[in-house]
Amino acid sequence: MASLFQQSMPSTGPGYSFASAPTHHSSSGPRQHAFYPYTDNGGSTLGISGATFTILAGDTRSTSGYNINSRYAPKLFRIGGDGPENEGARIVLSVVGFAADGNALKERLDTMVKMYRYQHGKEISVHACAQRLSHILYGKRFFPYYVTAILGGLDDEGKGALYSYDPVGSYEREQCRAAGAASSLIMPFLDNQVNLKNQYDPASGEGLEKVMRVPEPLPQETVEQLVRDAFTSAVERHIEVGDGLQMMIITKEGVQETFTPLKKD
Amino acid sequence: MVGKDCVAIACDLRLGLQALTVSNNFPKIFSYGSQVHLGLTGLATDVSSVSELFRYKVNMYRLREERDISPQTFANLVSSSLYERRFGPWFVSPVVAGINQTDGKPFICGFDSIGCIDFAKDFIVSGTASDQLFGTCEGLWEPNLGPEDLFETISQALLNAVDRDALSGWGAHVYIIEKDKVTKRLLKGRQD
């Protein structure tokens, strides 16, 4: 279901900033004012889950139109844990689309997860957190958070869990998902390399005898390299992606965060 | 897509009117002479017209010059022919691939609908799945691939890209062009 919205934001062109929002201006007649509450801040995110870990990644460029607002604006957030720094958090949320909505959504979900522990005396599970996030998004069905969210963590069995959303809360658990401006570039690459789509066992026969390769959870080093390859490729061909790559690796030890520079052009 | 002493060009087989599939056997690659290949995406009537226009022009070239056209010459012919229609363009975005018989070097290039040439060292993409193709090609391609590896790379790049585009697919044609040999392969792909 989330794939319905993989093209993400409203227009195919670069998004408008508040100053350059389309106004139908004519010299005669009453002056009309317009306020468009959304901006597309570009960027891309990516999540892949493995047997014992989940990796979320996002570039750190924030754009409006052809301008760069920031070269370091994180799209990955720790959810839950202790205090404002979310120490000991086990769930990570990534948001791409309209950055202000992304931040508001992060704050809401973080508060909900902390309230859950206060009220129930235990940490929230990822699947419960995933469903809660869906409800938060659907709660604003008619004035949505303009974001594509990806939630990552470990499930009750300690396996990697990854949930992807559309802006109004339709969600699905998946092995991998790319979102944002370069999702159309990254997703088919992931289909091929993670889910082994269009790949057949060379040892099997010809024609109808051919056997498709079966996707298995990948080792952590392989996934990290795939994420880097996906983003360096996206940076080459998409102007809204670049500057830096932020990665969060969720294992039973906790959340490990890394940052690697990307091309700034 | 360029390899070591070889080039490859591939297309899907779908012909559609927006979401309605009209045909599932509509190749978009045409050969002119032994080595030069032209891929055409866009408005189907123009794909047919333009491919036949170039067949005529290349045949006239061959009669006058008594030799096959080189990919570079053909690229300039495509460019000037498209720019002739500057204010009423053919709605196509062509791709040229071939090997120059004089120096044996691979050559590829792409065009916009009015003939601006994009000379690329690695790969050219065009059509409704161009975004997806940029992603897969950028991720899978590497320099100096041999003919068999180049075939695998271009096939995987195309099949996985068209599977993420609702307007492309229904199998594929792949041409591997070497100096003295052209291999055409038909890929089944997903039929949905």
CSV table of C-alpha atoms in Angstrom, one decimal:
chain,number,residue,atom,x,y,z
A,1,MET,CA,0.0,0.0,0.0
A,2,ALA,CA,2.8,2.4,0.9
A,3,SER,CA,4.1,1.9,-2.7
A,4,LEU,CA,1.1,3.9,-4.0
A,5,PHE,CA,2.7,7.0,-2.6
A,6,GLN,CA,6.4,6.2,-3.5
A,7,GLN,CA,6.4,9.1,-5.9
A,8,SER,CA,6.0,11.2,-2.8
A,9,MET,CA,5.2,14.9,-2.8
A,10,PRO,CA,2.6,16.9,-4.8
A,11,SER,CA,4.4,18.3,-7.9
A,12,THR,CA,7.1,16.6,-10.1
A,13,GLY,CA,9.0,19.9,-10.2
A,14,PRO,CA,11.0,21.4,-7.4
A,15,GLY,CA,8.8,22.4,-4.5
A,16,TYR,CA,7.8,26.0,-3.7
A,17,SER,CA,9.0,27.9,-0.8
A,18,PHE,CA,6.6,30.1,1.0
A,19,ALA,CA,7.9,33.2,-0.8
A,20,SER,CA,7.5,31.8,-4.2
A,21,ALA,CA,4.2,30.0,-3.8
A,22,PRO,CA,2.0,30.4,-6.9
A,23,THR,CA,-0.1,33.5,-6.8
A,24,HIS,CA,-2.6,34.4,-9.5
A,25,HIS,CA,-1.6,38.0,-9.8
A,26,SER,CA,-3.4,40.6,-12.0
A,27,SER,CA,-2.9,44.3,-11.9
A,28,SER,CA,-6.7,45.0,-11.8
A,29,GLY,CA,-9.1,43.6,-9.2
A,30,PRO,CA,-8.7,42.9,-5.6
A,31,ARG,CA,-5.3,41.8,-4.3
A,32,GLN,CA,-5.4,38.2,-3.3
A,33,HIS,CA,-3.2,36.6,-0.7
A,34,ALA,CA,-2.2,33.0,-0.7
A,35,PHE,CA,-0.6,30.7,1.9
A,36,TYR,CA,0.5,27.3,1.0
A,37,PRO,CA,1.1,25.3,4.1
A,38,TYR,CA,3.5,22.7,2.6
A,39,THR,CA,7.0,22.7,1.2
A,40,ASP,CA,8.9,19.8,-0.3
A,41,ASN,CA,12.3,19.7,1.4
A,42,GLY,CA,13.6,16.9,-0.8
A,43,GLY,CA,16.1,14.3,0.3
A,44,SER,CA,15.7,10.5,0.5
A,45,THR,CA,15.6,7.8,3.2
A,46,LEU,CA,16.2,4.1,3.1
A,47,GLY,CA,15.6,1.2,5.5
A,48,ILE,CA,16.7,-2.4,5.3
A,49,SER,CA,16.1,-5.1,7.9
A,50,GLY,CA,18.3,-8.1,8.5
A,51,ALA,CA,18.1,-11.2,10.8
A,52,THR,CA,19.3,-9.4,13.9
A,53,PHE,CA,19.4,-5.8,13.0
A,54,THR,CA,17.7,-3.0,11.1
A,55,ILE,CA,19.5,-0.2,9.2
A,56,LEU,CA,17.9,3.2,8.5
A,57,ALA,CA,19.7,5.8,6.5
A,58,GLY,CA,18.9,9.2,5.1
A,59,ASP,CA,20.8,12.0,3.4
A,60,THR,CA,21.2,15.3,5.4
A,61,ARG,CA,20.5,17.9,2.7
A,62,SER,CA,17.4,20.1,3.1
A,63,THR,CA,16.2,22.0,0.1
A,64,SER,CA,13.4,24.2,-1.1
A,65,GLY,CA,13.2,24.6,-4.8
A,66,TYR,CA,16.8,25.0,-6.1
A,67,ASN,CA,18.0,26.4,-2.8
A,68,ILE,CA,19.8,24.4,-0.1
A,69,ASN,CA,18.5,25.3,3.4
A,70,SER,CA,21.0,23.1,5.3
A,71,ARG,CA,23.7,20.6,4.6
A,72,TYR,CA,23.1,18.9,7.9
A,73,ALA,CA,19.4,18.5,8.7
A,74,PRO,CA,18.9,15.0,10.1
A,75,LYS,CA,15.9,12.9,8.9
A,76,LEU,CA,16.5,10.1,11.4
A,77,PHE,CA,15.3,10.3,15.0
A,78,ARG,CA,15.6,8.0,18.0
A,79,ILE,CA,12.2,7.4,19.5
A,80,GLY,CA,11.6,6.7,23.2
A,81,GLY,CA,14.5,6.2,25.6
A,82,ASP,CA,15.4,8.6,28.4
A,83,GLY,CA,15.4,12.4,28.3
A,84,PRO,CA,15.7,14.8,25.4
A,85,GLU,CA,18.7,12.9,24.0
A,86,ASN,CA,16.7,9.6,23.9
A,87,GLU,CA,19.4,7.6,25.6
A,88,GLY,CA,18.8,3.8,25.4
A,89,ALA,CA,16.2,4.1,22.6
A,90,ARG,CA,15.5,1.0,20.6
A,91,ILE,CA,13.2,2.5,17.9
A,92,VAL,CA,14.2,4.8,15.1
A,93,LEU,CA,11.9,6.9,12.9
A,94,SER,CA,12.9,8.3,9.6
A,95,VAL,CA,10.8,11.0,7.9
A,96,VAL,CA,11.2,12.6,4.5
A,97,GLY,CA,9.0,15.1,2.7
A,98,PHE,CA,8.0,18.3,4.5
A,99,ALA,CA,10.7,18.7,7.3
A,100,ALA,CA,8.5,20.8,9.7
A,101,ASP,CA,5.8,18.1,9.6
A,102,GLY,CA,8.5,15.5,10.0
A,103,ASN,CA,9.7,17.2,13.2
A,104,ALA,CA,6.2,17.6,14.5
A,105,LEU,CA,5.5,13.9,13.9
A,106,LYS,CA,8.7,12.9,15.6
A,107,GLU,CA,7.9,15.0,18.6
A,108,ARG,CA,4.4,13.5,18.8
A,109,LEU,CA,5.5,9.9,18.5
A,110,ASP,CA,8.4,10.3,20.9
A,111,THR,CA,6.0,11.8,23.5
A,112,MET,CA,3.6,8.9,23.0
A,113,VAL,CA,6.3,6.3,23.4
A,114,LYS,CA,7.6,7.9,26.6
A,115,MET,CA,4.0,8.2,27.9
A,116,TYR,CA,3.5,4.5,27.2
A,117,ARG,CA,6.4,3.6,29.4
A,118,TYR,CA,5.2,5.9,32.2
A,119,GLN,CA,1.7,4.4,32.1
A,120,HIS,CA,2.5,0.8,31.5
A,121,GLY,CA,5.9,0.4,33.2
A,122,LYS,CA,7.5,-1.3,30.2
A,123,GLU,CA,9.0,-0.4,26.8
A,124,ILE,CA,6.7,-0.3,23.9
A,125,SER,CA,7.1,-3.0,21.2
A,126,VAL,CA,7.9,-2.0,17.6
A,127,HIS,CA,4.7,-3.4,16.3
A,128,ALA,CA,2.6,-1.5,18.8
A,129,CYS,CA,4.6,1.7,18.0
A,130,ALA,CA,4.1,1.0,14.3
A,131,GLN,CA,0.4,0.8,14.7
A,132,ARG,CA,0.4,4.0,16.9
A,133,LEU,CA,2.2,5.9,14.2
A,134,SER,CA,-0.3,4.8,11.7
A,135,HIS,CA,-3.1,6.2,13.9
A,136,ILE,CA,-1.3,9.5,14.4
A,137,LEU,CA,-1.0,9.9,10.7
A,138,TYR,CA,-4.6,8.9,10.0
A,139,GLY,CA,-5.7,11.3,12.7
A,140,LYS,CA,-4.7,14.0,10.4
A,141,ARG,CA,-6.4,12.4,7.4
A,142,PHE,CA,-7.8,15.7,6.1
A,143,PHE,CA,-4.7,17.9,6.8
A,144,PRO,CA,-2.0,15.3,6.6
A,145,TYR,CA,1.6,15.4,7.8
A,146,TYR,CA,3.3,15.6,4.4
A,147,VAL,CA,5.9,12.9,5.1
A,148,THR,CA,6.7,9.4,4.1
A,149,ALA,CA,7.8,7.7,7.3
A,150,ILE,CA,9.8,4.6,7.9
A,151,LEU,CA,10.0,3.0,11.4
A,152,GLY,CA,12.8,0.6,12.3
A,153,GLY,CA,13.5,-1.6,15.3
A,154,LEU,CA,13.7,-5.1,16.6
A,155,ASP,CA,10.6,-7.3,17.0
A,156,ASP,CA,9.7,-9.5,20.0
A,157,GLU,CA,11.9,-12.3,18.6
A,158,GLY,CA,14.9,-10.0,18.2
A,159,LYS,CA,14.6,-10.0,14.4
A,160,GLY,CA,14.9,-6.8,12.4
A,161,ALA,CA,11.6,-5.0,11.9
A,162,LEU,CA,10.9,-2.3,9.3
A,163,TYR,CA,7.6,-0.5,8.7
A,164,SER,CA,6.9,1.9,5.9
A,165,TYR,CA,4.1,4.4,5.7
A,166,ASP,CA,2.3,6.7,3.3
A,167,PRO,CA,1.4,10.3,4.4
A,168,VAL,CA,-2.1,9.2,5.8
A,169,GLY,CA,-1.0,6.1,7.7
A,170,SER,CA,-1.3,3.2,5.4
A,171,TYR,CA,1.5,0.9,6.5
A,172,GLU,CA,3.2,-2.4,5.9
A,173,ARG,CA,6.1,-4.4,7.3
A,174,GLU,CA,8.8,-5.0,4.7
A,175,GLN,CA,12.4,-6.1,4.2
A,176,CYS,CA,13.5,-2.9,2.6
A,177,ARG,CA,12.1,0.4,1.5
A,178,ALA,CA,13.3,3.6,-0.1
A,179,ALA,CA,11.4,6.9,0.3
A,180,GLY,CA,11.6,10.5,-0.7
A,181,ALA,CA,12.9,12.3,-3.8
A,182,ALA,CA,15.2,9.6,-5.1
A,183,SER,CA,13.0,6.6,-4.1
A,184,SER,CA,12.2,5.9,-7.7
A,185,LEU,CA,16.0,5.6,-8.4
A,186,ILE,CA,16.8,3.5,-5.3
A,187,MET,CA,13.8,1.2,-5.0
A,188,PRO,CA,14.4,-0.9,-8.2
A,189,PHE,CA,18.1,-1.3,-7.2
A,190,LEU,CA,17.0,-2.6,-3.8
A,191,ASP,CA,14.5,-5.0,-5.5
A,192,ASN,CA,17.4,-6.5,-7.4
A,193,GLN,CA,20.0,-6.6,-4.7
A,194,VAL,CA,18.0,-7.3,-1.5
A,195,ASN,CA,14.9,-9.2,-2.7
A,196,LEU,CA,17.0,-10.7,-5.7
A,197,LYS,CA,14.2,-9.9,-8.2
A,198,ASN,CA,14.8,-11.0,-11.8
A,199,GLN,CA,17.6,-13.3,-10.6
A,200,TYR,CA,17.6,-17.0,-11.2
A,201,ASP,CA,19.8,-19.8,-9.9
A,202,PRO,CA,22.4,-20.3,-12.7
A,203,ALA,CA,22.6,-24.0,-11.8
A,204,SER,CA,18.9,-24.6,-12.5
A,205,GLY,CA,17.7,-25.5,-16.0
A,206,GLU,CA,16.5,-23.4,-18.9
A,207,GLY,CA,13.2,-21.8,-19.8
A,208,LEU,CA,10.4,-23.0,-17.4
A,209,GLU,CA,12.9,-25.1,-15.4
A,210,LYS,CA,14.6,-21.9,-14.2
A,211,VAL,CA,14.4,-21.4,-10.4
A,212,MET,CA,14.2,-17.9,-8.9
A,213,ARG,CA,16.9,-17.1,-6.3
A,214,VAL,CA,15.3,-17.0,-2.8
A,215,PRO,CA,16.0,-13.8,-0.8
A,216,GLU,CA,17.6,-14.4,2.6
A,217,PRO,CA,18.4,-11.9,5.3
A,218,LEU,CA,21.7,-10.3,4.4
A,219,PRO,CA,24.7,-9.8,6.7
A,220,GLN,CA,25.2,-6.4,8.3
A,221,GLU,CA,28.4,-5.4,6.3
A,222,THR,CA,26.6,-6.3,3.0
A,223,VAL,CA,23.6,-4.1,3.9
A,224,GLU,CA,25.8,-1.2,5.0
A,225,GLN,CA,27.6,-1.3,1.6
A,226,LEU,CA,24.3,-1.5,-0.3
A,227,VAL,CA,23.1,1.5,1.5
A,228,ARG,CA,26.2,3.5,0.7
A,229,ASP,CA,26.0,2.4,-3.0
A,230,ALA,CA,22.4,3.3,-3.2
A,231,PHE,CA,23.0,6.8,-1.9
A,232,THR,CA,26.2,7.5,-3.9
A,233,SER,CA,24.2,6.5,-7.0
A,234,ALA,CA,21.3,8.7,-6.0
A,235,VAL,CA,23.6,11.7,-5.3
A,236,GLU,CA,25.0,11.4,-8.9
A,237,ARG,CA,21.6,11.7,-10.5
A,238,HIS,CA,19.3,13.7,-8.1
A,239,ILE,CA,19.9,17.3,-7.2
A,240,GLU,CA,17.9,17.1,-3.9
A,241,VAL,CA,20.1,14.3,-2.5
A,242,GLY,CA,23.6,14.9,-1.1
A,243,ASP,CA,25.9,16.5,1.5
A,244,GLY,CA,25.9,13.7,4.1
A,245,LEU,CA,24.7,10.2,4.8
A,246,GLN,CA,23.3,9.5,8.3
A,247,MET,CA,22.9,5.9,9.3
A,248,MET,CA,21.3,4.3,12.4
A,249,ILE,CA,22.0,0.6,13.0
A,250,ILE,CA,19.6,-0.9,15.5
A,251,THR,CA,20.9,-4.1,17.2
A,252,LYS,CA,20.2,-5.7,20.5
A,253,GLU,CA,23.1,-3.6,21.9
A,254,GLY,CA,21.2,-0.4,21.0
A,255,VAL,CA,21.3,2.2,18.3
A,256,GLN,CA,24.6,3.0,16.7
A,257,GLU,CA,24.8,6.2,14.6
A,258,THR,CA,27.2,6.9,11.8
A,259,PHE,CA,27.8,9.9,9.5
A,260,THR,CA,29.6,9.8,6.2
A,261,PRO,CA,30.0,12.8,3.9
A,262,LEU,CA,28.4,12.7,0.4
A,263,LYS,CA,29.1,15.0,-2.5
A,264,LYS,CA,28.1,18.6,-1.8
A,265,ASP,CA,27.5,19.7,-5.4
B,1,MET,CA,25.5,1.0,-22.1
B,2,VAL,CA,29.3,0.9,-22.8
B,3,GLY,CA,31.6,-2.0,-22.1
B,4,LYS,CA,35.1,-3.0,-23.1
B,5,ASP,CA,35.2,-3.0,-26.9
B,6,CYS,CA,31.4,-3.5,-26.9
B,7,VAL,CA,28.2,-1.7,-26.4
B,8,ALA,CA,24.7,-2.8,-25.5
B,9,ILE,CA,21.3,-1.3,-26.2
B,10,ALA,CA,18.0,-2.6,-24.8
B,11,CYS,CA,14.3,-1.8,-24.8
B,12,ASP,CA,11.0,-3.1,-23.4
B,13,LEU,CA,8.2,-4.3,-25.6
B,14,ARG,CA,5.1,-2.5,-24.3
B,15,LEU,CA,3.0,-0.1,-26.3
B,16,GLY,CA,0.3,1.7,-24.4
B,17,LEU,CA,-2.2,4.5,-24.4
B,18,GLN,CA,-1.7,5.9,-20.9
B,19,ALA,CA,-2.8,3.0,-18.7
B,20,LEU,CA,-4.3,0.9,-21.5
B,21,THR,CA,-1.9,-1.7,-23.0
B,22,VAL,CA,-2.4,-1.8,-26.7
B,23,SER,CA,0.4,-4.2,-27.7
B,24,ASN,CA,3.0,-6.3,-25.9
B,25,ASN,CA,5.3,-6.8,-28.9
B,26,PHE,CA,6.4,-3.3,-29.9
B,27,PRO,CA,10.2,-3.2,-30.2
B,28,LYS,CA,11.8,0.2,-29.9
B,29,ILE,CA,15.3,-0.5,-31.3
B,30,PHE,CA,16.1,-0.2,-35.0
B,31,SER,CA,19.3,-1.1,-36.8
B,32,TYR,CA,20.9,1.0,-39.5
B,33,GLY,CA,23.7,-0.8,-41.2
B,34,SER,CA,25.5,-3.6,-39.4
B,35,GLN,CA,26.6,-1.7,-36.3
B,36,VAL,CA,24.5,1.4,-35.7
B,37,HIS,CA,21.4,1.0,-33.5
B,38,LEU,CA,18.8,3.6,-32.7
B,39,GLY,CA,16.4,3.3,-29.7
B,40,LEU,CA,13.3,5.4,-29.8
B,41,THR,CA,10.8,6.1,-26.9
B,42,GLY,CA,7.9,8.5,-26.9
B,43,LEU,CA,4.8,9.0,-29.1
B,44,ALA,CA,4.4,5.6,-31.0
B,45,THR,CA,3.4,7.2,-34.3
B,46,ASP,CA,6.5,9.3,-34.2
B,47,VAL,CA,8.6,6.3,-33.2
B,48,SER,CA,7.5,4.5,-36.5
B,49,SER,CA,7.8,7.7,-38.6
B,50,VAL,CA,11.2,8.7,-37.3
B,51,SER,CA,12.6,5.1,-37.6
B,52,GLU,CA,11.4,5.0,-41.2
B,53,LEU,CA,12.7,8.5,-42.0
B,54,PHE,CA,16.2,7.4,-40.8
B,55,ARG,CA,16.0,4.2,-42.8
B,56,TYR,CA,15.4,6.4,-45.9
B,57,LYS,CA,18.2,8.8,-44.9
B,58,VAL,CA,20.7,6.1,-44.1
B,59,ASN,CA,19.9,4.2,-47.3
B,60,MET,CA,20.5,7.4,-49.3
B,61,TYR,CA,23.8,7.9,-47.4
B,62,ARG,CA,24.9,4.4,-48.3
B,63,LEU,CA,24.1,4.9,-52.0
B,64,ARG,CA,26.0,8.1,-52.2
B,65,GLU,CA,29.0,7.1,-50.0
B,66,GLU,CA,29.1,3.4,-50.9
B,67,ARG,CA,29.8,2.6,-47.2
B,68,ASP,CA,28.0,2.1,-43.9
B,69,ILE,CA,27.3,5.1,-41.8
B,70,SER,CA,29.4,5.5,-38.6
B,71,PRO,CA,27.6,6.0,-35.2
B,72,GLN,CA,29.1,9.5,-34.9
B,73,THR,CA,27.9,10.6,-38.3
B,74,PHE,CA,24.5,9.0,-37.6
B,75,ALA,CA,24.3,10.8,-34.3
B,76,ASN,CA,24.8,14.2,-36.1
B,77,LEU,CA,22.2,13.2,-38.7
B,78,VAL,CA,19.7,12.4,-35.9
B,79,SER,CA,20.5,15.7,-34.2
B,80,SER,CA,20.1,17.9,-37.3
B,81,SER,CA,17.0,16.0,-38.5
B,82,LEU,CA,15.4,16.6,-35.1
B,83,TYR,CA,16.4,20.3,-34.9
B,84,GLU,CA,14.8,20.8,-38.4
B,85,ARG,CA,11.5,20.3,-36.5
B,86,ARG,CA,12.5,22.8,-33.8
B,87,PHE,CA,9.0,24.3,-33.5
B,88,GLY,CA,6.9,21.2,-34.2
B,89,PRO,CA,9.1,18.5,-32.8
B,90,TRP,CA,8.9,14.7,-33.2
B,91,PHE,CA,7.8,13.5,-29.7
B,92,VAL,CA,10.7,11.0,-29.3
B,93,SER,CA,13.8,10.8,-27.2
B,94,PRO,CA,16.3,8.8,-29.2
B,95,VAL,CA,19.4,6.8,-28.1
B,96,VAL,CA,22.2,5.8,-30.4
B,97,ALA,CA,24.6,2.9,-29.8
B,98,GLY,CA,27.2,1.4,-32.0
B,99,ILE,CA,30.9,0.7,-32.6
B,100,ASN,CA,33.0,2.9,-35.0
B,101,GLN,CA,34.4,0.5,-37.6
B,102,THR,CA,37.4,2.8,-38.2
B,103,ASP,CA,38.9,3.0,-34.7
B,104,GLY,CA,36.9,0.1,-33.2
B,105,LYS,CA,35.7,2.3,-30.3
B,106,PRO,CA,32.3,2.0,-28.7
B,107,PHE,CA,29.9,5.0,-29.0
B,108,ILE,CA,26.7,5.9,-27.3
B,109,CYS,CA,24.7,9.1,-27.1
B,110,GLY,CA,21.2,10.3,-26.3
B,111,PHE,CA,19.1,13.2,-27.5
B,112,ASP,CA,16.2,15.4,-26.3
B,113,SER,CA,13.2,15.7,-28.7
B,114,ILE,CA,14.8,18.7,-30.6
B,115,GLY,CA,18.2,17.1,-31.1
B,116,CYS,CA,20.4,18.3,-28.3
B,117,ILE,CA,23.1,15.5,-28.0
B,118,ASP,CA,24.1,14.0,-24.7
B,119,PHE,CA,27.5,12.3,-25.2
B,120,ALA,CA,27.9,9.9,-22.3
B,121,LYS,CA,30.9,7.7,-21.4
B,122,ASP,CA,28.8,5.2,-19.4
B,123,PHE,CA,25.1,4.9,-20.2
B,124,ILE,CA,22.1,6.7,-21.6
B,125,VAL,CA,18.5,6.2,-20.5
B,126,SER,CA,15.2,7.3,-22.0
B,127,GLY,CA,11.4,6.8,-21.6
B,128,THR,CA,8.8,6.6,-18.9
B,129,ALA,CA,11.1,4.5,-16.6
B,130,SER,CA,14.1,6.9,-17.0
B,131,ASP,CA,14.2,7.7,-13.2
B,132,GLN,CA,14.2,4.0,-12.3
B,133,LEU,CA,16.8,3.3,-15.1
B,134,PHE,CA,19.1,6.0,-13.7
B,135,GLY,CA,19.0,4.4,-10.3
B,136,THR,CA,19.7,0.8,-11.5
B,137,CYS,CA,22.3,1.8,-14.1
B,138,GLU,CA,24.1,4.0,-11.7
B,139,GLY,CA,24.1,1.2,-9.1
B,140,LEU,CA,25.0,-1.8,-11.4
B,141,TRP,CA,27.2,-0.4,-14.1
B,142,GLU,CA,31.0,-0.5,-13.9
B,143,PRO,CA,33.7,0.3,-16.4
B,144,ASN,CA,35.3,-2.2,-18.8
B,145,LEU,CA,32.6,-4.9,-18.7
B,146,GLY,CA,33.1,-7.8,-21.2
B,147,PRO,CA,30.2,-8.7,-23.6
B,148,GLU,CA,28.6,-11.3,-21.3
B,149,ASP,CA,28.9,-9.2,-18.2
B,150,LEU,CA,27.6,-6.2,-20.1
B,151,PHE,CA,24.6,-8.3,-21.2
B,152,GLU,CA,23.8,-9.3,-17.6
B,153,THR,CA,24.2,-5.8,-16.3
B,154,ILE,CA,22.0,-4.1,-19.0
B,155,SER,CA,19.4,-6.8,-18.6
B,156,GLN,CA,19.2,-6.6,-14.8
B,157,ALA,CA,19.2,-2.8,-15.0
B,158,LEU,CA,16.3,-2.8,-17.5
B,159,LEU,CA,14.2,-5.6,-16.1
B,160,ASN,CA,14.3,-4.2,-12.5
B,161,ALA,CA,13.6,-0.7,-13.6
B,162,VAL,CA,10.6,-1.5,-15.8
B,163,ASP,CA,9.1,-3.6,-12.9
B,164,ARG,CA,8.9,-0.4,-10.9
B,165,ASP,CA,7.2,1.5,-13.7
B,166,ALA,CA,3.5,0.8,-14.5
B,167,LEU,CA,3.9,2.0,-18.1
B,168,SER,CA,6.8,-0.2,-19.1
B,169,GLY,CA,7.6,-3.9,-19.3
B,170,TRP,CA,6.1,-7.0,-21.1
B,171,GLY,CA,9.6,-8.4,-22.0
B,172,ALA,CA,12.7,-6.9,-23.5
B,173,HIS,CA,15.0,-7.0,-26.5
B,174,VAL,CA,18.8,-6.7,-25.8
B,175,TYR,CA,21.5,-6.1,-28.4
B,176,ILE,CA,25.1,-6.7,-27.6
B,177,ILE,CA,27.3,-5.0,-30.3
B,178,GLU,CA,30.9,-6.1,-30.7
B,179,LYS,CA,33.2,-5.1,-33.5
B,180,ASP,CA,32.4,-7.9,-35.9
B,181,LYS,CA,29.3,-9.4,-34.2
B,182,VAL,CA,25.8,-8.3,-33.0
B,183,THR,CA,23.9,-10.6,-30.7
B,184,LYS,CA,20.2,-10.0,-30.1
B,185,ARG,CA,18.5,-11.7,-27.2
B,186,LEU,CA,14.8,-11.7,-26.2
B,187,LEU,CA,14.0,-11.5,-22.5
B,188,LYS,CA,10.7,-12.7,-21.2
B,189,GLY,CA,10.5,-10.7,-18.0
B,190,ARG,CA,7.3,-10.2,-16.0
B,191,GLN,CA,4.2,-10.4,-18.2
B,192,ASP,CA,2.0,-8.1,-16.1
